[in-house]
Amino acid sequence: MRREKSRSSLGVLLLFAIIIGGALYIYNSKMFERDIPTVTMNNSGYWNLKNPLDISIEDASGLKSYKIIIKTSDEERVLYHEQFMSVQQSVHVKVEPPKSAYAMKDKEITIVVEAVDASKWNFLNGNSAVVEYKLWIDKKRPHLTTIANSYKIKKGGAALVIFKADDDNLKDVYIQTNFAKKFIVEPFYKEGYYISLLAWPITKSNFSATIIARDKANNISKTKVPLYIKDKKYRLSNIKISDKFLKGKIADLAEEFSETQGVTDPIEQFKIINEDVRAKNEKLIHEITSKVSDEMISDFSINKMYPLKNAAIVAHFGDHRIYSYKGKAISESYHLGLDMASNAMAKIKPQNSGDVVFAQYNGLYGNMPIINHGLGLYTLYGHCSTLNISNGDSIKAGAHIANTGKSGYAMGDHLHFGILIQGIEVRPAEWMDKTWMKLNINDVIKSAKEIIDRG
Ligand SMILES: [Zn+2]
């Protein structure tokens, strides 16, 4: 009797174990997973009713069906409904706006995504997800108006443009060029107005700039900056490399740079210095001078530049230099500044205030301060002997910032004076010319302000 009882309780226990084991098996098996499908939509909360909405639905156990519904103030319509014969892990739907949407007056609509997975959970019904997206409707493109601009731009030179970009949901605005450079624009004077200096790199044979404004619903407007394009020829100079030069300056520089360590051939040393080291030094300069403030600028004025008193011009901006050794061309470079020479260790005094953003040694450029004058405009002073300023200093117009010298890749004591706009070297001649500055900078700003004030 006792034995039978214990046997039957053992049976109950075994049954229990089977039930629990089965339940655990179901609970942990993929077939019975309890995770609802994941729904994602690439959206900014706005829809222009033109570009399709991108919806992705995913589930580990696969999807059984999904439905996409649009809810407006006067209808609720199923846009897509699909039931899968064979289980699918994920589905991407490009949701086109319904035709009725074009006439729709709603400012806001709702997109509902319902998805059911192929899990056996929920008494074989699967797990379902319902996700709602509220979208603001914005069908209007931003409105762009050019307010004032320089009349022309010369190859290697600069120009200024001021424009208005109007949109309730403006997302970004910038200026795109034909050479893949995007100029950053800065808010100017009053809400909705923007300003930017533009630069035409000497290495690009053509120039065009287009203002682009995009709102949060991805409506895009474009307008070309109306600039008259003027080509300019730059000097091509052939420079013979002498053994004296290789054994002197180049041998000295080769000891200094990591790039030339272990290289013994003087021609190879020269090529590395003129190409690799130069590229590295210029990359740093371009990085430092590409920054533009995003704060509103209410005014911009700049004085004619001439940082070295009683100086002679010893090399021009934009010279394309071809270097040859024993009659054979071995390397080339562009001279991206203006070389000015006066007495040895002459005082360098920029005519414009600004912030010092770099004041260190930079390879071929030697001791090199860079000053930020705002609006993406920077000035650079190469080959200095001594520096009187440090990174982070603010300087006043006329401050004695450094002395000329021959640090870096310089034969004699001189100043390499560079002007950059958003990382692009431009012709110093324009910024040293009172008439050019009046016509292209000061008058453009003045007339833009007058137009803006008239409303
Ligand atoms: Zn130079």
PDB file of N, CA, C and O in Angstrom, residues 153 155-157 175-183 197-210 229 421-426:
ATOM      1  N   ILE A 153      34.255  87.677 -59.176  1.00  0.00           N
ATOM      2  CA  ILE A 153      35.295  86.951 -58.443  1.00  0.00           C
ATOM      3  C   ILE A 153      36.384  86.588 -59.439  1.00  0.00           C
ATOM      4  O   ILE A 153      36.097  86.200 -60.575  1.00  0.00           O
ATOM      5  N   LYS A 155      39.902  84.406 -60.329  1.00  0.00           N
ATOM      6  CA  LYS A 155      40.573  83.160 -59.971  1.00  0.00           C
ATOM      7  C   LYS A 155      41.645  83.440 -58.911  1.00  0.00           C
ATOM      8  O   LYS A 155      42.477  84.331 -59.088  1.00  0.00           O
ATOM      9  N   GLY A 156      41.595  82.727 -57.800  1.00  0.00           N
ATOM     10  CA  GLY A 156      42.520  82.947 -56.692  1.00  0.00           C
ATOM     11  C   GLY A 156      42.025  84.007 -55.717  1.00  0.00           C
ATOM     12  O   GLY A 156      42.640  84.233 -54.681  1.00  0.00           O
ATOM     13  N   GLY A 157      40.902  84.650 -56.055  1.00  0.00           N
ATOM     14  CA  GLY A 157      40.410  85.755 -55.238  1.00  0.00           C
ATOM     15  C   GLY A 157      39.183  85.425 -54.409  1.00  0.00           C
ATOM     16  O   GLY A 157      38.797  84.268 -54.265  1.00  0.00           O
ATOM     17  N   ILE A 175      26.542  77.167 -48.839  1.00  0.00           N
ATOM     18  CA  ILE A 175      26.849  77.477 -50.234  1.00  0.00           C
ATOM     19  C   ILE A 175      27.722  76.361 -50.802  1.00  0.00           C
ATOM     20  O   ILE A 175      28.776  76.034 -50.266  1.00  0.00           O
ATOM     21  N   GLN A 176      27.233  75.768 -51.867  1.00  0.00           N
ATOM     22  CA  GLN A 176      27.923  74.650 -52.509  1.00  0.00           C
ATOM     23  C   GLN A 176      28.648  75.150 -53.761  1.00  0.00           C
ATOM     24  O   GLN A 176      28.078  75.920 -54.527  1.00  0.00           O
ATOM     25  N   THR A 177      29.889  74.712 -53.934  1.00  0.00           N
ATOM     26  CA  THR A 177      30.633  75.157 -55.121  1.00  0.00           C
ATOM     27  C   THR A 177      30.749  74.031 -56.138  1.00  0.00           C
ATOM     28  O   THR A 177      30.415  72.892 -55.844  1.00  0.00           O
ATOM     29  N   ASN A 178      31.278  74.375 -57.318  1.00  0.00           N
ATOM     30  CA  ASN A 178      31.513  73.371 -58.352  1.00  0.00           C
ATOM     31  C   ASN A 178      32.723  72.499 -58.028  1.00  0.00           C
ATOM     32  O   ASN A 178      32.987  71.529 -58.708  1.00  0.00           O
ATOM     33  N   PHE A 179      33.486  72.833 -56.963  1.00  0.00           N
ATOM     34  CA  PHE A 179      34.686  72.037 -56.649  1.00  0.00           C
ATOM     35  C   PHE A 179      34.572  71.354 -55.284  1.00  0.00           C
ATOM     36  O   PHE A 179      35.547  71.181 -54.564  1.00  0.00           O
ATOM     37  N   ALA A 180      33.353  70.972 -54.931  1.00  0.00           N
ATOM     38  CA  ALA A 180      33.088  70.150 -53.746  1.00  0.00           C
ATOM     39  C   ALA A 180      33.310  70.859 -52.404  1.00  0.00           C
ATOM     40  O   ALA A 180      33.216  70.231 -51.353  1.00  0.00           O
ATOM     41  N   LYS A 181      33.591  72.144 -52.438  1.00  0.00           N
ATOM     42  CA  LYS A 181      33.734  72.884 -51.177  1.00  0.00           C
ATOM     43  C   LYS A 181      32.362  73.448 -50.773  1.00  0.00           C
ATOM     44  O   LYS A 181      31.653  74.023 -51.593  1.00  0.00           O
ATOM     45  N   LYS A 182      32.039  73.243 -49.510  1.00  0.00           N
ATOM     46  CA  LYS A 182      30.807  73.816 -48.961  1.00  0.00           C
ATOM     47  C   LYS A 182      31.202  74.996 -48.100  1.00  0.00           C
ATOM     48  O   LYS A 182      31.944  74.832 -47.134  1.00  0.00           O
ATOM     49  N   PHE A 183      30.747  76.188 -48.442  1.00  0.00           N
ATOM     50  CA  PHE A 183      31.029  77.334 -47.579  1.00  0.00           C
ATOM     51  C   PHE A 183      29.954  77.427 -46.500  1.00  0.00           C
ATOM     52  O   PHE A 183      28.755  77.328 -46.792  1.00  0.00           O
ATOM     53  N   LEU A 197      31.847  84.827 -46.990  1.00  0.00           N
ATOM     54  CA  LEU A 197      32.921  85.148 -47.916  1.00  0.00           C
ATOM     55  C   LEU A 197      33.132  83.901 -48.766  1.00  0.00           C
ATOM     56  O   LEU A 197      33.009  82.782 -48.261  1.00  0.00           O
ATOM     57  N   LEU A 198      33.451  84.096 -50.033  1.00  0.00           N
ATOM     58  CA  LEU A 198      33.694  82.971 -50.930  1.00  0.00           C
ATOM     59  C   LEU A 198      35.118  83.067 -51.461  1.00  0.00           C
ATOM     60  O   LEU A 198      35.667  84.163 -51.549  1.00  0.00           O
ATOM     61  N   ALA A 199      35.688  81.935 -51.818  1.00  0.00           N
ATOM     62  CA  ALA A 199      37.056  81.924 -52.330  1.00  0.00           C
ATOM     63  C   ALA A 199      37.161  80.978 -53.517  1.00  0.00           C
ATOM     64  O   ALA A 199      36.570  79.906 -53.511  1.00  0.00           O
ATOM     65  N   TRP A 200      37.916  81.404 -54.517  1.00  0.00           N
ATOM     66  CA  TRP A 200      38.146  80.586 -55.709  1.00  0.00           C
ATOM     67  C   TRP A 200      39.590  80.095 -55.649  1.00  0.00           C
ATOM     68  O   TRP A 200      40.519  80.876 -55.882  1.00  0.00           O
ATOM     69  N   PRO A 201      39.823  78.830 -55.342  1.00  0.00           N
ATOM     70  CA  PRO A 201      41.203  78.322 -55.229  1.00  0.00           C
ATOM     71  C   PRO A 201      41.947  78.426 -56.561  1.00  0.00           C
ATOM     72  O   PRO A 201      41.352  78.183 -57.608  1.00  0.00           O
ATOM     73  N   ILE A 202      43.216  78.783 -56.514  1.00  0.00           N
ATOM     74  CA  ILE A 202      43.969  78.968 -57.771  1.00  0.00           C
ATOM     75  C   ILE A 202      44.105  77.670 -58.569  1.00  0.00           C
ATOM     76  O   ILE A 202      44.317  77.712 -59.768  1.00  0.00           O
ATOM     77  N   THR A 203      43.959  76.548 -57.907  1.00  0.00           N
ATOM     78  CA  THR A 203      44.120  75.267 -58.613  1.00  0.00           C
ATOM     79  C   THR A 203      42.849  74.833 -59.345  1.00  0.00           C
ATOM     80  O   THR A 203      42.848  73.819 -60.036  1.00  0.00           O
ATOM     81  N   LYS A 204      41.754  75.586 -59.189  1.00  0.00           N
ATOM     82  CA  LYS A 204      40.497  75.222 -59.869  1.00  0.00           C
ATOM     83  C   LYS A 204      40.287  76.121 -61.075  1.00  0.00           C
ATOM     84  O   LYS A 204      40.364  77.350 -60.960  1.00  0.00           O
ATOM     85  N   SER A 205      39.999  75.493 -62.217  1.00  0.00           N
ATOM     86  CA  SER A 205      39.904  76.276 -63.452  1.00  0.00           C
ATOM     87  C   SER A 205      38.594  77.044 -63.570  1.00  0.00           C
ATOM     88  O   SER A 205      38.495  77.980 -64.350  1.00  0.00           O
ATOM     89  N   ASN A 206      37.578  76.654 -62.794  1.00  0.00           N
ATOM     90  CA  ASN A 206      36.305  77.346 -62.906  1.00  0.00           C
ATOM     91  C   ASN A 206      35.696  77.587 -61.532  1.00  0.00           C
ATOM     92  O   ASN A 206      36.082  76.941 -60.558  1.00  0.00           O
ATOM     93  N   PHE A 207      34.739  78.499 -61.477  1.00  0.00           N
ATOM     94  CA  PHE A 207      34.095  78.788 -60.195  1.00  0.00           C
ATOM     95  C   PHE A 207      32.595  78.996 -60.378  1.00  0.00           C
ATOM     96  O   PHE A 207      32.143  79.734 -61.254  1.00  0.00           O
ATOM     97  N   SER A 208      31.826  78.319 -59.549  1.00  0.00           N
ATOM     98  CA  SER A 208      30.415  78.676 -59.421  1.00  0.00           C
ATOM     99  C   SER A 208      29.964  78.302 -58.009  1.00  0.00           C
ATOM    100  O   SER A 208      30.481  77.355 -57.409  1.00  0.00           O
ATOM    101  N   ALA A 209      29.051  79.102 -57.475  1.00  0.00           N
ATOM    102  CA  ALA A 209      28.600  78.899 -56.096  1.00  0.00           C
ATOM    103  C   ALA A 209      27.073  78.966 -56.064  1.00  0.00           C
ATOM    104  O   ALA A 209      26.481  79.865 -56.662  1.00  0.00           O
ATOM    105  N   THR A 210      26.477  78.002 -55.384  1.00  0.00           N
ATOM    106  CA  THR A 210      25.021  77.925 -55.303  1.00  0.00           C
ATOM    107  C   THR A 210      24.583  77.906 -53.843  1.00  0.00           C
ATOM    108  O   THR A 210      25.071  77.083 -53.061  1.00  0.00           O
ATOM    109  N   ILE A 229      32.589  85.931 -63.524  1.00  0.00           N
ATOM    110  CA  ILE A 229      33.785  85.111 -63.327  1.00  0.00           C
ATOM    111  C   ILE A 229      34.942  85.666 -64.149  1.00  0.00           C
ATOM    112  O   ILE A 229      34.805  85.845 -65.353  1.00  0.00           O
ATOM    113  N   ILE A 421      40.358  82.025 -46.562  1.00  0.00           N
ATOM    114  CA  ILE A 421      38.912  82.099 -46.335  1.00  0.00           C
ATOM    115  C   ILE A 421      38.392  80.677 -46.231  1.00  0.00           C
ATOM    116  O   ILE A 421      38.505  79.901 -47.188  1.00  0.00           O
ATOM    117  N   GLN A 422      37.876  80.342 -45.083  1.00  0.00           N
ATOM    118  CA  GLN A 422      37.364  78.987 -44.826  1.00  0.00           C
ATOM    119  C   GLN A 422      38.308  77.916 -45.377  1.00  0.00           C
ATOM    120  O   GLN A 422      37.893  76.993 -46.075  1.00  0.00           O
ATOM    121  N   GLY A 423      39.590  78.055 -45.046  1.00  0.00           N
ATOM    122  CA  GLY A 423      40.573  77.039 -45.410  1.00  0.00           C
ATOM    123  C   GLY A 423      41.127  77.140 -46.811  1.00  0.00           C
ATOM    124  O   GLY A 423      41.871  76.269 -47.233  1.00  0.00           O
ATOM    125  N   ILE A 424      40.796  78.202 -47.547  1.00  0.00           N
ATOM    126  CA  ILE A 424      41.319  78.353 -48.918  1.00  0.00           C
ATOM    127  C   ILE A 424      42.186  79.611 -48.995  1.00  0.00           C
ATOM    128  O   ILE A 424      41.749  80.705 -48.616  1.00  0.00           O
ATOM    129  N   GLU A 425      43.422  79.456 -49.504  1.00  0.00           N
ATOM    130  CA  GLU A 425      44.320  80.596 -49.647  1.00  0.00           C
ATOM    131  C   GLU A 425      43.822  81.503 -50.763  1.00  0.00           C
ATOM    132  O   GLU A 425      43.468  81.013 -51.840  1.00  0.00           O
ATOM    133  N   VAL A 426      43.791  82.801 -50.480  1.00  0.00           N
ATOM    134  CA  VAL A 426      43.361  83.763 -51.506  1.00  0.00           C
ATOM    135  C   VAL A 426      44.448  84.813 -51.748  1.00  0.00           C
ATOM    136  O   VAL A 426      45.366  84.976 -50.949  1.00  0.00           O
TER     137      VAL A 426
END
